[in-house]
mmCIF file of C-alpha atoms in Angstrom:
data_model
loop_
_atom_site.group_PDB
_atom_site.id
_atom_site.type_symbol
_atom_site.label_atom_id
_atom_site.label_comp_id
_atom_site.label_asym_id
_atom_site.label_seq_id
_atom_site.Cartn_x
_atom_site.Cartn_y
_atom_site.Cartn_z
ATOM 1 C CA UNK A 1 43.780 21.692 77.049
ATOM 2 C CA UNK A 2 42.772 19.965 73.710
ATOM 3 C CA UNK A 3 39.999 21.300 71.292
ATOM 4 C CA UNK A 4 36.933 18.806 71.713
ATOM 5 C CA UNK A 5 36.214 17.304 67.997
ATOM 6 C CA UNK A 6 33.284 15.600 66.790
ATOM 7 C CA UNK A 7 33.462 12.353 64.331
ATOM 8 C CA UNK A 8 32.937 14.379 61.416
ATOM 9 C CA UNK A 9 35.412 17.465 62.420
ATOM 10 C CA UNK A 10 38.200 14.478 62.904
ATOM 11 C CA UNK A 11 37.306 12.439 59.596
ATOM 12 C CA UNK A 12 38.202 15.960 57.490
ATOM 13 C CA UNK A 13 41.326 16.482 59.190
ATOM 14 C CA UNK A 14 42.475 12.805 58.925
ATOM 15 C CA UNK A 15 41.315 12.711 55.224
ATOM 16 C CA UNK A 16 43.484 16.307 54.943
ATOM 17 C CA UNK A 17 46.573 14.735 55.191
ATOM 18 C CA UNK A 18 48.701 12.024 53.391
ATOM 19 C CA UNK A 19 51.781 11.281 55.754
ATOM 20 C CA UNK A 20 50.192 9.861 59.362
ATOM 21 C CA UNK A 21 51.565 8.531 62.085
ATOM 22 C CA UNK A 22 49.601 6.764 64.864
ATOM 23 C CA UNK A 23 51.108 6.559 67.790
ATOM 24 C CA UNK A 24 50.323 3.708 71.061
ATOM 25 C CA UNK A 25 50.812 3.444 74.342
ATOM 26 C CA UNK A 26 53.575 1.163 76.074
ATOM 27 C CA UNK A 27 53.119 -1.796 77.229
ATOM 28 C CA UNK A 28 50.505 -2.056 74.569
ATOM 29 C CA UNK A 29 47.232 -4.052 75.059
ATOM 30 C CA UNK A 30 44.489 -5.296 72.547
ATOM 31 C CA UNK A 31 42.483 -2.152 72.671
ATOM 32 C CA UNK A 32 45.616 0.369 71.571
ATOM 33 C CA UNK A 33 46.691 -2.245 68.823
ATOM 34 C CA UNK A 34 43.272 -3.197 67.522
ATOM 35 C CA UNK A 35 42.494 0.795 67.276
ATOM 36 C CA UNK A 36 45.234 2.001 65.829
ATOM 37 C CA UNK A 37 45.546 -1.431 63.114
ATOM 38 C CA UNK A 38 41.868 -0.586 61.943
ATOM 39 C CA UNK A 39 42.553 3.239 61.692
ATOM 40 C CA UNK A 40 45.969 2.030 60.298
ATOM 41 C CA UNK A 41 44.635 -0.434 57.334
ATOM 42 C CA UNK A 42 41.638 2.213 56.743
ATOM 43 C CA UNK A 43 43.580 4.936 55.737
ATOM 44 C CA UNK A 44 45.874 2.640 53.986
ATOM 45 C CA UNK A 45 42.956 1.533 52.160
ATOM 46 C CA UNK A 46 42.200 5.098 51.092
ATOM 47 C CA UNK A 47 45.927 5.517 49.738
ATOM 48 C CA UNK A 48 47.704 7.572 52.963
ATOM 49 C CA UNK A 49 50.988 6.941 53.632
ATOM 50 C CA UNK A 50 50.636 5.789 57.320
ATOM 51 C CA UNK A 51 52.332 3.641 60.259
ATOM 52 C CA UNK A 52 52.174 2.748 64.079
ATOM 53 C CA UNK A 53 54.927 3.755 66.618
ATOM 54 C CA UNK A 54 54.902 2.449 69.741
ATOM 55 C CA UNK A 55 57.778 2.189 72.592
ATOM 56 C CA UNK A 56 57.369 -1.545 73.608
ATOM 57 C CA UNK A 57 57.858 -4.202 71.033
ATOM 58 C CA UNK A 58 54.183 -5.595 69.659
ATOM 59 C CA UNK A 59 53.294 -8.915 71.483
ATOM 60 C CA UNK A 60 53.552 -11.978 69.659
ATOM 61 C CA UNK A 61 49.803 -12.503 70.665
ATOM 62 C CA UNK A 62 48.887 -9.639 68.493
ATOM 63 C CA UNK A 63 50.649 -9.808 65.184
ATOM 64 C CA UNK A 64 47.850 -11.492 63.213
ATOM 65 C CA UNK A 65 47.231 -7.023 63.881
ATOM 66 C CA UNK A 66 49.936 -7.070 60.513
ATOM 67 C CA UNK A 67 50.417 -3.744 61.524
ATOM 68 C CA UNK A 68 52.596 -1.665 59.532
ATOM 69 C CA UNK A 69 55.492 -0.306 61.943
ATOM 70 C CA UNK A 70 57.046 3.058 61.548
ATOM 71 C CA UNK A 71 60.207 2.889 60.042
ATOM 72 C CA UNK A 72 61.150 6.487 59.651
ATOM 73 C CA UNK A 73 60.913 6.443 55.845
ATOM 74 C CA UNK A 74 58.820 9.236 55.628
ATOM 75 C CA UNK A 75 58.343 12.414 57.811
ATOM 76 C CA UNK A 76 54.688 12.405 59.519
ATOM 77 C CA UNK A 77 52.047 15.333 58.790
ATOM 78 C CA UNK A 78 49.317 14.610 61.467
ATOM 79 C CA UNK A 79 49.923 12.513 64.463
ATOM 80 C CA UNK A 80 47.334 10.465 66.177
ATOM 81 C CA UNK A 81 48.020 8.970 69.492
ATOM 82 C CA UNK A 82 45.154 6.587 70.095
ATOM 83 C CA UNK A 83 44.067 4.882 73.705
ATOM 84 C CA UNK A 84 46.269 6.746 75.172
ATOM 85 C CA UNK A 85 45.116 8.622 78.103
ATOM 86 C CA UNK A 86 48.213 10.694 79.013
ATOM 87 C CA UNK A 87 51.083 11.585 77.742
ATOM 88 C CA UNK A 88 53.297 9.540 80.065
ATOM 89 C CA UNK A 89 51.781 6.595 78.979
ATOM 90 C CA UNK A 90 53.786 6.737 75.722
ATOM 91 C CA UNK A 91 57.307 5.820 77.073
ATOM 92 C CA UNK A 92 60.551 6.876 75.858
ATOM 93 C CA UNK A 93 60.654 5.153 72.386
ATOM 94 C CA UNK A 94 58.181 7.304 70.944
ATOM 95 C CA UNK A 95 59.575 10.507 71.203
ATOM 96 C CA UNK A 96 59.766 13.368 69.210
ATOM 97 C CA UNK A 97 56.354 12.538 68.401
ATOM 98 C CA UNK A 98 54.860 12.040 71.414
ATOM 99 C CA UNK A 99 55.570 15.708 71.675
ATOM 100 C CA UNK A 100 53.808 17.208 68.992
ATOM 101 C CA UNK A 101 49.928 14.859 68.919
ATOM 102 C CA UNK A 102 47.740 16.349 66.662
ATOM 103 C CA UNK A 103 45.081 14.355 67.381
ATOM 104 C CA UNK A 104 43.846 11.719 70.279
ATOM 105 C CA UNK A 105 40.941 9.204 70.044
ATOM 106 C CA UNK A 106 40.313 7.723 73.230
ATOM 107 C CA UNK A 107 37.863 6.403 76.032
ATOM 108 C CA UNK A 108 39.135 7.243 78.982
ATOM 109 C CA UNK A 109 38.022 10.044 81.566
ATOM 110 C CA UNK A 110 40.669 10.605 82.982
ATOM 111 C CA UNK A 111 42.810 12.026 79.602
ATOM 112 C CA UNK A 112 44.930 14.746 80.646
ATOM 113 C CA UNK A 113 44.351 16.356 77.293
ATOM 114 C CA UNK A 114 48.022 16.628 76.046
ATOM 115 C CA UNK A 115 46.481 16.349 72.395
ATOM 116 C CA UNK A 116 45.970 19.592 70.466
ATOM 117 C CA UNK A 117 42.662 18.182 69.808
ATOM 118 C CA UNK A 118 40.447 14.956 70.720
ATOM 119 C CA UNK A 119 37.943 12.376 70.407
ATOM 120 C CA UNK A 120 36.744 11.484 73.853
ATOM 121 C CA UNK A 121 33.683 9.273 74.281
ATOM 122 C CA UNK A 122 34.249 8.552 77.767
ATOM 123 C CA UNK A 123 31.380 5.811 78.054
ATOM 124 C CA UNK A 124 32.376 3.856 75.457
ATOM 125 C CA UNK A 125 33.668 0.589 76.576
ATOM 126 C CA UNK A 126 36.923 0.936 74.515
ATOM 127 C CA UNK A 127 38.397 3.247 71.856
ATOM 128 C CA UNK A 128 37.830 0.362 69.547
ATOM 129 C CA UNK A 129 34.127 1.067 70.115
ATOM 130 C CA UNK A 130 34.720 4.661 69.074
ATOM 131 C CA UNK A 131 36.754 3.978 66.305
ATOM 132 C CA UNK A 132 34.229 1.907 64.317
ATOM 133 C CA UNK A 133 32.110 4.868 64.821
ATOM 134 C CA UNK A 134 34.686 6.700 62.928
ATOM 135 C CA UNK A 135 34.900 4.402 60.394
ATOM 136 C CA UNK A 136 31.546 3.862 59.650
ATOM 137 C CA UNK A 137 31.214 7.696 59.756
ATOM 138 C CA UNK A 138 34.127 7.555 56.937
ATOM 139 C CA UNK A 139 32.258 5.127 54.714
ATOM 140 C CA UNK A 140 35.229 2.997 54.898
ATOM 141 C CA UNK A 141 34.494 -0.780 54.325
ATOM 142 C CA UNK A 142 34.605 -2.602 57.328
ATOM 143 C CA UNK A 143 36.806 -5.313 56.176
ATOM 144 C CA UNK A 144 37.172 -8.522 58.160
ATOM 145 C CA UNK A 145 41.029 -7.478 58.483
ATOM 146 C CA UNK A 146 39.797 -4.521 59.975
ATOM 147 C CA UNK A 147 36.728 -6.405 61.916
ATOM 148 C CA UNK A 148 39.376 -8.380 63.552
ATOM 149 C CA UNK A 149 41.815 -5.345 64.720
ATOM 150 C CA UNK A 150 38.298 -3.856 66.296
ATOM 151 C CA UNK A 151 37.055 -7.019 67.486
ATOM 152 C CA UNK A 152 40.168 -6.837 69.416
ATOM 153 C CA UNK A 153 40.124 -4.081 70.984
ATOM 154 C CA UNK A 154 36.578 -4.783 72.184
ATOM 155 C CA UNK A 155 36.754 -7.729 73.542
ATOM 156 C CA UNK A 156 40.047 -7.865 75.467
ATOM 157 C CA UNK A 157 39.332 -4.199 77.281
ATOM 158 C CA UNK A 158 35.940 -5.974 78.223
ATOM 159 C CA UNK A 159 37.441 -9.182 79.126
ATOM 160 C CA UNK A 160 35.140 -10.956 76.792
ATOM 161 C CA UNK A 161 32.415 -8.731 77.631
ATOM 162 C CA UNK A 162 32.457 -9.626 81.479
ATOM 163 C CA UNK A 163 33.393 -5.804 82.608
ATOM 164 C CA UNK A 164 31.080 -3.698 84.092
ATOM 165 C CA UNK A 165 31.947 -1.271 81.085
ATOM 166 C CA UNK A 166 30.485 -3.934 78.937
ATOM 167 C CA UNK A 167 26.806 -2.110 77.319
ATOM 168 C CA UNK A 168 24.108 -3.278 75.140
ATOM 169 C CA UNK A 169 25.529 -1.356 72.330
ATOM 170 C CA UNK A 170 29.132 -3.225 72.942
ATOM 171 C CA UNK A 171 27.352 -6.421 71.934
ATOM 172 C CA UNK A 172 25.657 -4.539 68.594
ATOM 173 C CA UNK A 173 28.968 -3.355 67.671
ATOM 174 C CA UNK A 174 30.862 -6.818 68.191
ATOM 175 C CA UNK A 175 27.722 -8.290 66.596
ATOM 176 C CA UNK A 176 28.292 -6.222 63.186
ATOM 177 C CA UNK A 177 32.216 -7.161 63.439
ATOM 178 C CA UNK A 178 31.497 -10.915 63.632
ATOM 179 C CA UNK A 179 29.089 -10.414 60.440
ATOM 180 C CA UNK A 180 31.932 -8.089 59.010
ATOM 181 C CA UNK A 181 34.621 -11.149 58.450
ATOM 182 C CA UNK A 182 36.069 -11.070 62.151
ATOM 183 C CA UNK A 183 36.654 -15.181 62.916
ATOM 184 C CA UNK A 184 35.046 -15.135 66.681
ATOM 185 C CA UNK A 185 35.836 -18.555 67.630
ATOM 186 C CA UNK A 186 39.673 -18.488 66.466
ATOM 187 C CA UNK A 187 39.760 -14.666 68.172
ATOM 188 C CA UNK A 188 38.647 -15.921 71.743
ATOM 189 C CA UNK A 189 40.825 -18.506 71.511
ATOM 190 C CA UNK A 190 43.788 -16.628 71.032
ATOM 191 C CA UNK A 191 42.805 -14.050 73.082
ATOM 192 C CA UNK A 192 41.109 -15.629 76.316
ATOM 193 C CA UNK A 193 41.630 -19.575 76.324
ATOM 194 C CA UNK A 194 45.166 -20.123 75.345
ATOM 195 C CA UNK A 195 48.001 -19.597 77.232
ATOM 196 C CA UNK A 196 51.888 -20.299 77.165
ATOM 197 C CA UNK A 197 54.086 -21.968 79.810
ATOM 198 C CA UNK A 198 55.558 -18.692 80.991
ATOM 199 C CA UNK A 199 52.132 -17.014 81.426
ATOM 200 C CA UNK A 200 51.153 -20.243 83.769
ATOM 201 C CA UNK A 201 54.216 -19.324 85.722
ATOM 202 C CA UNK A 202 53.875 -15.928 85.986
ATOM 203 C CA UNK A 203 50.796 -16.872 87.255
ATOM 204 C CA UNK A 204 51.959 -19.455 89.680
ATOM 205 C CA UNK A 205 54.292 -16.912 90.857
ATOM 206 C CA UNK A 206 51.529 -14.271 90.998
ATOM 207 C CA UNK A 207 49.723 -16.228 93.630
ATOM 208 C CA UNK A 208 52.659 -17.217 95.692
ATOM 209 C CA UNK A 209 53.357 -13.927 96.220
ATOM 210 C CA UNK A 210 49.885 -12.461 97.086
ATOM 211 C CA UNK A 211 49.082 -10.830 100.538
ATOM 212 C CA UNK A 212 45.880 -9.818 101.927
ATOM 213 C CA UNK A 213 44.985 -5.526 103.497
ATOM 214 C CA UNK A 214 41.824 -4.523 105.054
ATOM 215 C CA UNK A 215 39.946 -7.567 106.521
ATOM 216 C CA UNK A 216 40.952 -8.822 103.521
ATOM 217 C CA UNK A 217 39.082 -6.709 101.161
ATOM 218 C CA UNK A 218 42.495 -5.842 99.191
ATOM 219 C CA UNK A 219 44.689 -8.737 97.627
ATOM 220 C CA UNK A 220 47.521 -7.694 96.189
ATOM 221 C CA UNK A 221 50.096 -9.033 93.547
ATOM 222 C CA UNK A 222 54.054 -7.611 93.837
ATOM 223 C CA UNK A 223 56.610 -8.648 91.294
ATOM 224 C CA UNK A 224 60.436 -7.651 90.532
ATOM 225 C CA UNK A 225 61.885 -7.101 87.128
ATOM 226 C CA UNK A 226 64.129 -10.551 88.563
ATOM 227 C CA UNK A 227 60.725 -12.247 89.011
ATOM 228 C CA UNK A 228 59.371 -11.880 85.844
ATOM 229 C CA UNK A 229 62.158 -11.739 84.020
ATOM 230 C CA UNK A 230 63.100 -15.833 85.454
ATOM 231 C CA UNK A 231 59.739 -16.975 84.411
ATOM 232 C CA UNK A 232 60.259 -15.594 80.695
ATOM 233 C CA UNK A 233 57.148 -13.591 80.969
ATOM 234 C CA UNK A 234 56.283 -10.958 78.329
ATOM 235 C CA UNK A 235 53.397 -8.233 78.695
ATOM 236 C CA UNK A 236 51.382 -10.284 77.291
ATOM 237 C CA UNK A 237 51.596 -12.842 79.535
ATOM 238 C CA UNK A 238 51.267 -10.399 83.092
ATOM 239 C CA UNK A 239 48.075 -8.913 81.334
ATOM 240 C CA UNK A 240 46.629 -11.806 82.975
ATOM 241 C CA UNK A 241 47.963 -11.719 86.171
ATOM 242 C CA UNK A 242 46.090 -8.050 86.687
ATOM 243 C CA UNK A 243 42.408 -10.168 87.409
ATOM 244 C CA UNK A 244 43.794 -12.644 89.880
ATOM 245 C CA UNK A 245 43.556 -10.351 93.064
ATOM 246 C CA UNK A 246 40.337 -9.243 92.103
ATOM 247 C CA UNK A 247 38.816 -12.680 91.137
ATOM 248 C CA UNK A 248 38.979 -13.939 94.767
ATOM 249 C CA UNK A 249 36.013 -14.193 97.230
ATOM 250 C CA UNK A 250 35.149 -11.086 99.065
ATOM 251 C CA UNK A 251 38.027 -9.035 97.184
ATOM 252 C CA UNK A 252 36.772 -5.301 96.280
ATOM 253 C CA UNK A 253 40.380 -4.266 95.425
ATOM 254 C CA UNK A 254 42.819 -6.410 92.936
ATOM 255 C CA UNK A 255 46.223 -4.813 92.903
ATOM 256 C CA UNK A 256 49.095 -6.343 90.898
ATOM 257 C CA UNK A 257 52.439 -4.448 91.219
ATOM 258 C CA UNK A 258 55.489 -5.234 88.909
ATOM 259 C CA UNK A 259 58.764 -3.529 88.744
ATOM 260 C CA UNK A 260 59.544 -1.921 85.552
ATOM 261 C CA UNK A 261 63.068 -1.506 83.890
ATOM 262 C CA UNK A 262 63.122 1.991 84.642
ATOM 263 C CA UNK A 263 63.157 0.411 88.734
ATOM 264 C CA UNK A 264 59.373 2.228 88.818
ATOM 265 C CA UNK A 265 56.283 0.064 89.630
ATOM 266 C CA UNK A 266 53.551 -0.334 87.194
ATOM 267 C CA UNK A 267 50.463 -0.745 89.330
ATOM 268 C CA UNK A 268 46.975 -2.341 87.839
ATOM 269 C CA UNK A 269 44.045 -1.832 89.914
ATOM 270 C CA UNK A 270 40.834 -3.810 89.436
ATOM 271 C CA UNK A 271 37.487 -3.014 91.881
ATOM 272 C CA UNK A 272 34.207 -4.350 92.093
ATOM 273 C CA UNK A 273 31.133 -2.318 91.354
ATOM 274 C CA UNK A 274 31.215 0.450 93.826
ATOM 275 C CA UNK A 275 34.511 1.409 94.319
ATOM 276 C CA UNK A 276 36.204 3.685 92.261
ATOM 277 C CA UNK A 277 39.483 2.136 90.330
ATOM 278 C CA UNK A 278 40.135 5.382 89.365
ATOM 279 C CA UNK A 279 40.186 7.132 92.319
ATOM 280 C CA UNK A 280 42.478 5.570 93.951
ATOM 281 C CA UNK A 281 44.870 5.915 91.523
ATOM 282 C CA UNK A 282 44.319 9.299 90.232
ATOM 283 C CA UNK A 283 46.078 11.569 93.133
ATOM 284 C CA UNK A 284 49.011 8.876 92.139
ATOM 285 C CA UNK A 285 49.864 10.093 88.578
ATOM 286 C CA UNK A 286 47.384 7.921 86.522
ATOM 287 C CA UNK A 287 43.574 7.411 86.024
ATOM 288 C CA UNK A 288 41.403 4.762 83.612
ATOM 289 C CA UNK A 289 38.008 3.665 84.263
ATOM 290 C CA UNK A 290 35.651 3.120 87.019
ATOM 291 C CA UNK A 291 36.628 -0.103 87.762
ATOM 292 C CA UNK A 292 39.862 -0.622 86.183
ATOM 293 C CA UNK A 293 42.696 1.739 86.466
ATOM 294 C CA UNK A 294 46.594 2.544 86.934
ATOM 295 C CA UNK A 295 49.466 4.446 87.631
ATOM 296 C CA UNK A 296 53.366 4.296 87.784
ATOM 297 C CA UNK A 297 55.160 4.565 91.205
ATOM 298 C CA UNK A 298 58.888 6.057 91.464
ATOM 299 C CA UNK A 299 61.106 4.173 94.177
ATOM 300 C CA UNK A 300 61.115 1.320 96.166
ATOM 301 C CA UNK A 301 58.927 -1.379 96.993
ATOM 302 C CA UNK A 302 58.120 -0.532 100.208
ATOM 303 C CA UNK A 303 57.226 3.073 99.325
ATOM 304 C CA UNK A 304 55.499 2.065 96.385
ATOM 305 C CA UNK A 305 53.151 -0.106 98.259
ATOM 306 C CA UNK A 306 52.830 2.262 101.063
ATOM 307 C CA UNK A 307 51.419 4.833 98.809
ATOM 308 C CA UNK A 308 48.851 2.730 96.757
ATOM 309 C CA UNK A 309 47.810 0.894 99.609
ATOM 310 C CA UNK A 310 46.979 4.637 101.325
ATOM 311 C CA UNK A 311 44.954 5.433 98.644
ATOM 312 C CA UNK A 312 43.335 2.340 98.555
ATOM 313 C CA UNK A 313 42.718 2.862 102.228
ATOM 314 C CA UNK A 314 40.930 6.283 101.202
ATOM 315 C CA UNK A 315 38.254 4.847 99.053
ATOM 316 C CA UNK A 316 37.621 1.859 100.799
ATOM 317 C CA UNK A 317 36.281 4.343 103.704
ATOM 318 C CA UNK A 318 34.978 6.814 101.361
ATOM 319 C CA UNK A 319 32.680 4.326 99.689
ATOM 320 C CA UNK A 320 32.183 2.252 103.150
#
């Protein structure tokens, strides 16, 4: 299991090395980019030598990030996976470094602790929250470059500050970004009110193909790699899809399925206050938050849905 580290016990051993590598999860979302681009243009700031690695191409949505990609130009002293809540999460592309983590700053409760050491602030609402913590803590200037990389982390794992995970001190912390330099109005609309022709058929798609469980108190979403791939869909794009199910009247379970290249099924699970996301994924392989978690499912369809549907079953009657 990974040594426990406080803010100022990570800050040395970041600031104790000059080759750093930070390393995100696949199928990357705004809270794994924005964390690891502010970390990322912090320590470049400071004069490290230091990229981001991830499996999954960045988003086009995200690249105002200007994150500086590993290239392989230099060999990494310290690596920091960040968001990442187990080490499957990583993918294949990432690899041998996924191996070897020195460090992990993340949020989630679930973390299977693959890190030699870590940051976990488990009620933060996103590692973005944490990681202005560890910025502040490292006197580095806040700049709006780096207000906007946290601002989007924030935001999008709070869906605009909707989520139950959403606290008082969220809305402090977004507050100081905003007076920081990060451009709120320009942000949300990137991030929450625009959206491209694919992701409006992904969506279309989303709802064509949803079917109700248990008196109707699961929807869920199931999509094929042949789906997606015919509405030109990116990750970006089914990010959205994962609130549909839930959004619907009388809905305490949201479940979108989609097939991944490997053939497995990535499965998102949203819940209402009450019932535990995480639960029902957990005895599946994966974990995340109270009310929003995942896992990946090996074989087909039918099985897949057979199995997250049982465990769905299980805390529906647990928390009847």
């Amino acid at each position: 299991m990974s040594e426990l580290l406080d803010i100022q016990t990570v800050i040395s051993r970041l600031l104790r090395h000059d080759h750093i590598l930070l390393l995100c999860h696949k199928n990357p979302d705004g809270d794994t980019l924005g964390s690891a681009g502010a970390l990322f243009h912090a320590l470049k700031n400071l004069g490290k030598t230091v990229a981001v690695l991830c499996s999954d191409a960045i988003p086009e949505k995200y690249r105002y990030l200007q994150l500086g990609l590993f290239d392989g130009s230099f060999e990494p002293e310290y690596v920091v996976a960040v968001d990442v809540a187990g080490i499957q999460l990583f993918g294949d592309g990432v690899q041998p470094y996924s191996e070897r983590v020195d460090l992990c700053i993340d949020h989630h409760p679930s973390n299977g602790g693959y890190a030699d050491a870590m940051l976990l602030q488990g009620d933060a609402a996103a590692t973005a929250e944490i990681m202005y913590d560890v910025l502040c803590a490292m006197n580095a200037e806040i700049t709006p470059m780096i207000a906007e990389c946290l601002y989007t982390g924030l935001s999008t794992d709070t869906g605009c500050f909707k989520f139950a995970n959403t606290t008082a001190r969220t809305h402090l912390v977004a507050a100081r970004l905003i007076e920081a330099g990060a451009d709120l109005v320009r942000l949300n609309g990137v991030l929450f009110e625009s959206k491209t022709r694919s992701q409006l058929a992904i969506e279309r798609l989303a709802l064509e193909n949803l079917t109700y469980y248990y008196d109707n108190r699961c929807a869920v979403v199931c999509l094929t790699r042949e789906q997606i791939a015919q509405t030109g869909a990116d990750a970006t794009d089914i990010e959205g899809v994962t609130g549909i199910a839930r959004a619907i009247e009388g809905v305490k379970v949201g479940i979108t399925m989609r097939q991944q290249p490997s053939s497995s099924y990535k499965v998102s699970v949203r819940t209402v206050p009450g019932v535990d996301a995480s639960a029902i994924c957990s005895r599946l392989g994966g974990g995340g938050h109270k009310q929003a978690a995942g896992c990946e499912i090996m074989g087909s369809l039918e099985n897949a849905r057979a199995a997250i549907l049982s465990e769905v079953e299980r805390v529906l009657c647990t928390e009847s």
